[in-house]
């Protein structure tokens, strides 16, 4: 969460600086020769400046609220939605002044926003883990089915290995899903929702490592106990 808070502070500072710059240089935003010194341009520049300043303050306030309620998803959403909203508002205002629409910019902003927001459910939703006599099935984008007879070791650990690099996955604050390179275990799969013990560590016979935990520690313990029960049968 600390990384997201720092990131949001940078986003808020960028928005406030942009608002201040536009207010001081409104004509730089609207290079329209016939209106080069127009009060019309200055008025729209002031409105856009206010929008960016408001967006910056909004990010700061909601970052503080997100911290209080311990919501990384709200923190991430604020850092994405608010700046894009301010950018789209600026594009609309620019069209009113210049009578020209930057179609590419609007499509790019919208597509990027949709792409970023689609990450939220993938990251936030916890997988279902179903344990059968023959295999363990993990749902979700990074889910898989692991045959029980190919599991060599199952244990509860207090911390994940130190991560060197994210090779293919999602990392938003404490949430980590996908494949990560570590110091001690090499390339592993993480499905971690909270940086808090316990973590379920599954090792297969071919030396693959899968580490899982849930926001509720009791759920992690429940999955571990169920796996151990089936392995004893």
PDB file of C-alpha atoms in Angstrom, residues 2-92:
ATOM      1  CA  UNK A   2       2.905   2.371   0.692  1.00  0.00           C
ATOM      2  CA  UNK A   3       3.953   2.214  -2.965  1.00  0.00           C
ATOM      3  CA  UNK A   4       0.410   3.076  -4.099  1.00  0.00           C
ATOM      4  CA  UNK A   5       0.229   6.007  -1.673  1.00  0.00           C
ATOM      5  CA  UNK A   6       3.530   7.394  -2.988  1.00  0.00           C
ATOM      6  CA  UNK A   7       2.330   6.868  -6.552  1.00  0.00           C
ATOM      7  CA  UNK A   8      -0.936   8.706  -5.817  1.00  0.00           C
ATOM      8  CA  UNK A   9       0.978  11.609  -4.264  1.00  0.00           C
ATOM      9  CA  UNK A  10       3.009  11.880  -7.489  1.00  0.00           C
ATOM     10  CA  UNK A  11      -0.209  11.728  -9.564  1.00  0.00           C
ATOM     11  CA  UNK A  12      -1.833  14.433  -7.406  1.00  0.00           C
ATOM     12  CA  UNK A  13       1.258  16.663  -7.639  1.00  0.00           C
ATOM     13  CA  UNK A  14       1.315  16.235 -11.433  1.00  0.00           C
ATOM     14  CA  UNK A  15      -2.360  17.219 -11.695  1.00  0.00           C
ATOM     15  CA  UNK A  16      -1.882  20.291  -9.482  1.00  0.00           C
ATOM     16  CA  UNK A  17       1.199  21.351 -11.447  1.00  0.00           C
ATOM     17  CA  UNK A  18      -0.666  20.893 -14.745  1.00  0.00           C
ATOM     18  CA  UNK A  19      -3.530  23.029 -13.449  1.00  0.00           C
ATOM     19  CA  UNK A  20      -1.125  25.749 -12.343  1.00  0.00           C
ATOM     20  CA  UNK A  21       0.735  25.659 -15.681  1.00  0.00           C
ATOM     21  CA  UNK A  22      -2.455  25.897 -17.758  1.00  0.00           C
ATOM     22  CA  UNK A  23      -3.650  28.858 -15.699  1.00  0.00           C
ATOM     23  CA  UNK A  24      -0.360  30.667 -16.324  1.00  0.00           C
ATOM     24  CA  UNK A  25      -0.182  29.672 -19.997  1.00  0.00           C
ATOM     25  CA  UNK A  26      -3.762  29.218 -21.301  1.00  0.00           C
ATOM     26  CA  UNK A  27      -2.813  30.050 -24.908  1.00  0.00           C
ATOM     27  CA  UNK A  28      -0.273  27.227 -25.008  1.00  0.00           C
ATOM     28  CA  UNK A  29      -3.196  24.795 -24.821  1.00  0.00           C
ATOM     29  CA  UNK A  30      -5.177  26.369 -27.643  1.00  0.00           C
ATOM     30  CA  UNK A  31      -2.985  27.388 -30.546  1.00  0.00           C
ATOM     31  CA  UNK A  32      -5.743  29.076 -32.528  1.00  0.00           C
ATOM     32  CA  UNK A  33      -4.366  32.138 -34.386  1.00  0.00           C
ATOM     33  CA  UNK A  34      -7.713  33.918 -34.673  1.00  0.00           C
ATOM     34  CA  UNK A  35      -8.173  33.688 -30.912  1.00  0.00           C
ATOM     35  CA  UNK A  36      -4.544  34.078 -29.872  1.00  0.00           C
ATOM     36  CA  UNK A  37      -5.213  36.879 -27.368  1.00  0.00           C
ATOM     37  CA  UNK A  38      -8.867  36.229 -26.805  1.00  0.00           C
ATOM     38  CA  UNK A  39     -10.444  36.368 -23.348  1.00  0.00           C
ATOM     39  CA  UNK A  40     -12.468  33.432 -24.654  1.00  0.00           C
ATOM     40  CA  UNK A  41      -9.288  31.340 -24.631  1.00  0.00           C
ATOM     41  CA  UNK A  42      -8.282  32.560 -21.184  1.00  0.00           C
ATOM     42  CA  UNK A  43     -11.690  31.665 -19.749  1.00  0.00           C
ATOM     43  CA  UNK A  44     -11.494  28.102 -21.004  1.00  0.00           C
ATOM     44  CA  UNK A  45      -7.903  27.885 -19.790  1.00  0.00           C
ATOM     45  CA  UNK A  46      -9.054  28.886 -16.301  1.00  0.00           C
ATOM     46  CA  UNK A  47     -11.826  26.273 -16.365  1.00  0.00           C
ATOM     47  CA  UNK A  48      -9.434  23.511 -17.373  1.00  0.00           C
ATOM     48  CA  UNK A  49      -6.937  24.707 -14.769  1.00  0.00           C
ATOM     49  CA  UNK A  50      -9.616  24.433 -12.084  1.00  0.00           C
ATOM     50  CA  UNK A  51     -10.531  20.938 -13.292  1.00  0.00           C
ATOM     51  CA  UNK A  52      -6.949  19.691 -12.974  1.00  0.00           C
ATOM     52  CA  UNK A  53      -6.505  21.327  -9.568  1.00  0.00           C
ATOM     53  CA  UNK A  54      -9.761  19.794  -8.369  1.00  0.00           C
ATOM     54  CA  UNK A  55      -8.629  16.403  -9.703  1.00  0.00           C
ATOM     55  CA  UNK A  56      -5.354  16.723  -7.787  1.00  0.00           C
ATOM     56  CA  UNK A  57      -7.145  17.582  -4.531  1.00  0.00           C
ATOM     57  CA  UNK A  58      -9.627  14.755  -5.180  1.00  0.00           C
ATOM     58  CA  UNK A  59      -6.777  12.239  -5.509  1.00  0.00           C
ATOM     59  CA  UNK A  60      -5.212  13.441  -2.248  1.00  0.00           C
ATOM     60  CA  UNK A  61      -8.511  13.234  -0.320  1.00  0.00           C
ATOM     61  CA  UNK A  62      -9.465   9.806  -1.656  1.00  0.00           C
ATOM     62  CA  UNK A  63      -5.936   8.492  -1.097  1.00  0.00           C
ATOM     63  CA  UNK A  64      -6.303   9.473   2.556  1.00  0.00           C
ATOM     64  CA  UNK A  65      -9.737   7.817   2.741  1.00  0.00           C
ATOM     65  CA  UNK A  66      -8.382   4.687   1.035  1.00  0.00           C
ATOM     66  CA  UNK A  67      -5.574   4.532   3.571  1.00  0.00           C
ATOM     67  CA  UNK A  68      -8.004   4.851   6.489  1.00  0.00           C
ATOM     68  CA  UNK A  69     -10.255   2.049   5.235  1.00  0.00           C
ATOM     69  CA  UNK A  70      -7.261   0.024   3.999  1.00  0.00           C
ATOM     70  CA  UNK A  71      -8.576  -0.292   0.437  1.00  0.00           C
ATOM     71  CA  UNK A  72      -5.873  -0.787  -2.182  1.00  0.00           C
ATOM     72  CA  UNK A  73      -8.449  -1.142  -4.951  1.00  0.00           C
ATOM     73  CA  UNK A  74      -9.942   2.292  -4.204  1.00  0.00           C
ATOM     74  CA  UNK A  75      -6.425   3.700  -4.044  1.00  0.00           C
ATOM     75  CA  UNK A  76      -5.528   2.239  -7.438  1.00  0.00           C
ATOM     76  CA  UNK A  77      -8.856   3.242  -8.999  1.00  0.00           C
ATOM     77  CA  UNK A  78      -8.435   6.849  -7.847  1.00  0.00           C
ATOM     78  CA  UNK A  79      -4.991   7.116  -9.408  1.00  0.00           C
ATOM     79  CA  UNK A  80      -6.350   5.889 -12.752  1.00  0.00           C
ATOM     80  CA  UNK A  81      -9.900   7.221 -13.145  1.00  0.00           C
ATOM     81  CA  UNK A  82      -9.395  10.789 -11.913  1.00  0.00           C
ATOM     82  CA  UNK A  83      -6.456  11.752 -14.199  1.00  0.00           C
ATOM     83  CA  UNK A  84      -8.194  10.219 -17.218  1.00  0.00           C
ATOM     84  CA  UNK A  85     -11.366  12.103 -16.354  1.00  0.00           C
ATOM     85  CA  UNK A  86      -9.424  15.363 -16.225  1.00  0.00           C
ATOM     86  CA  UNK A  87      -7.745  14.544 -19.545  1.00  0.00           C
ATOM     87  CA  UNK A  88     -11.029  13.799 -21.308  1.00  0.00           C
ATOM     88  CA  UNK A  89     -12.553  17.009 -19.891  1.00  0.00           C
ATOM     89  CA  UNK A  90      -9.604  18.981 -21.290  1.00  0.00           C
ATOM     90  CA  UNK A  91     -10.065  17.369 -24.714  1.00  0.00           C
ATOM     91  CA  UNK A  92     -13.760  18.269 -24.740  1.00  0.00           C
TER      92      UNK A  92
END
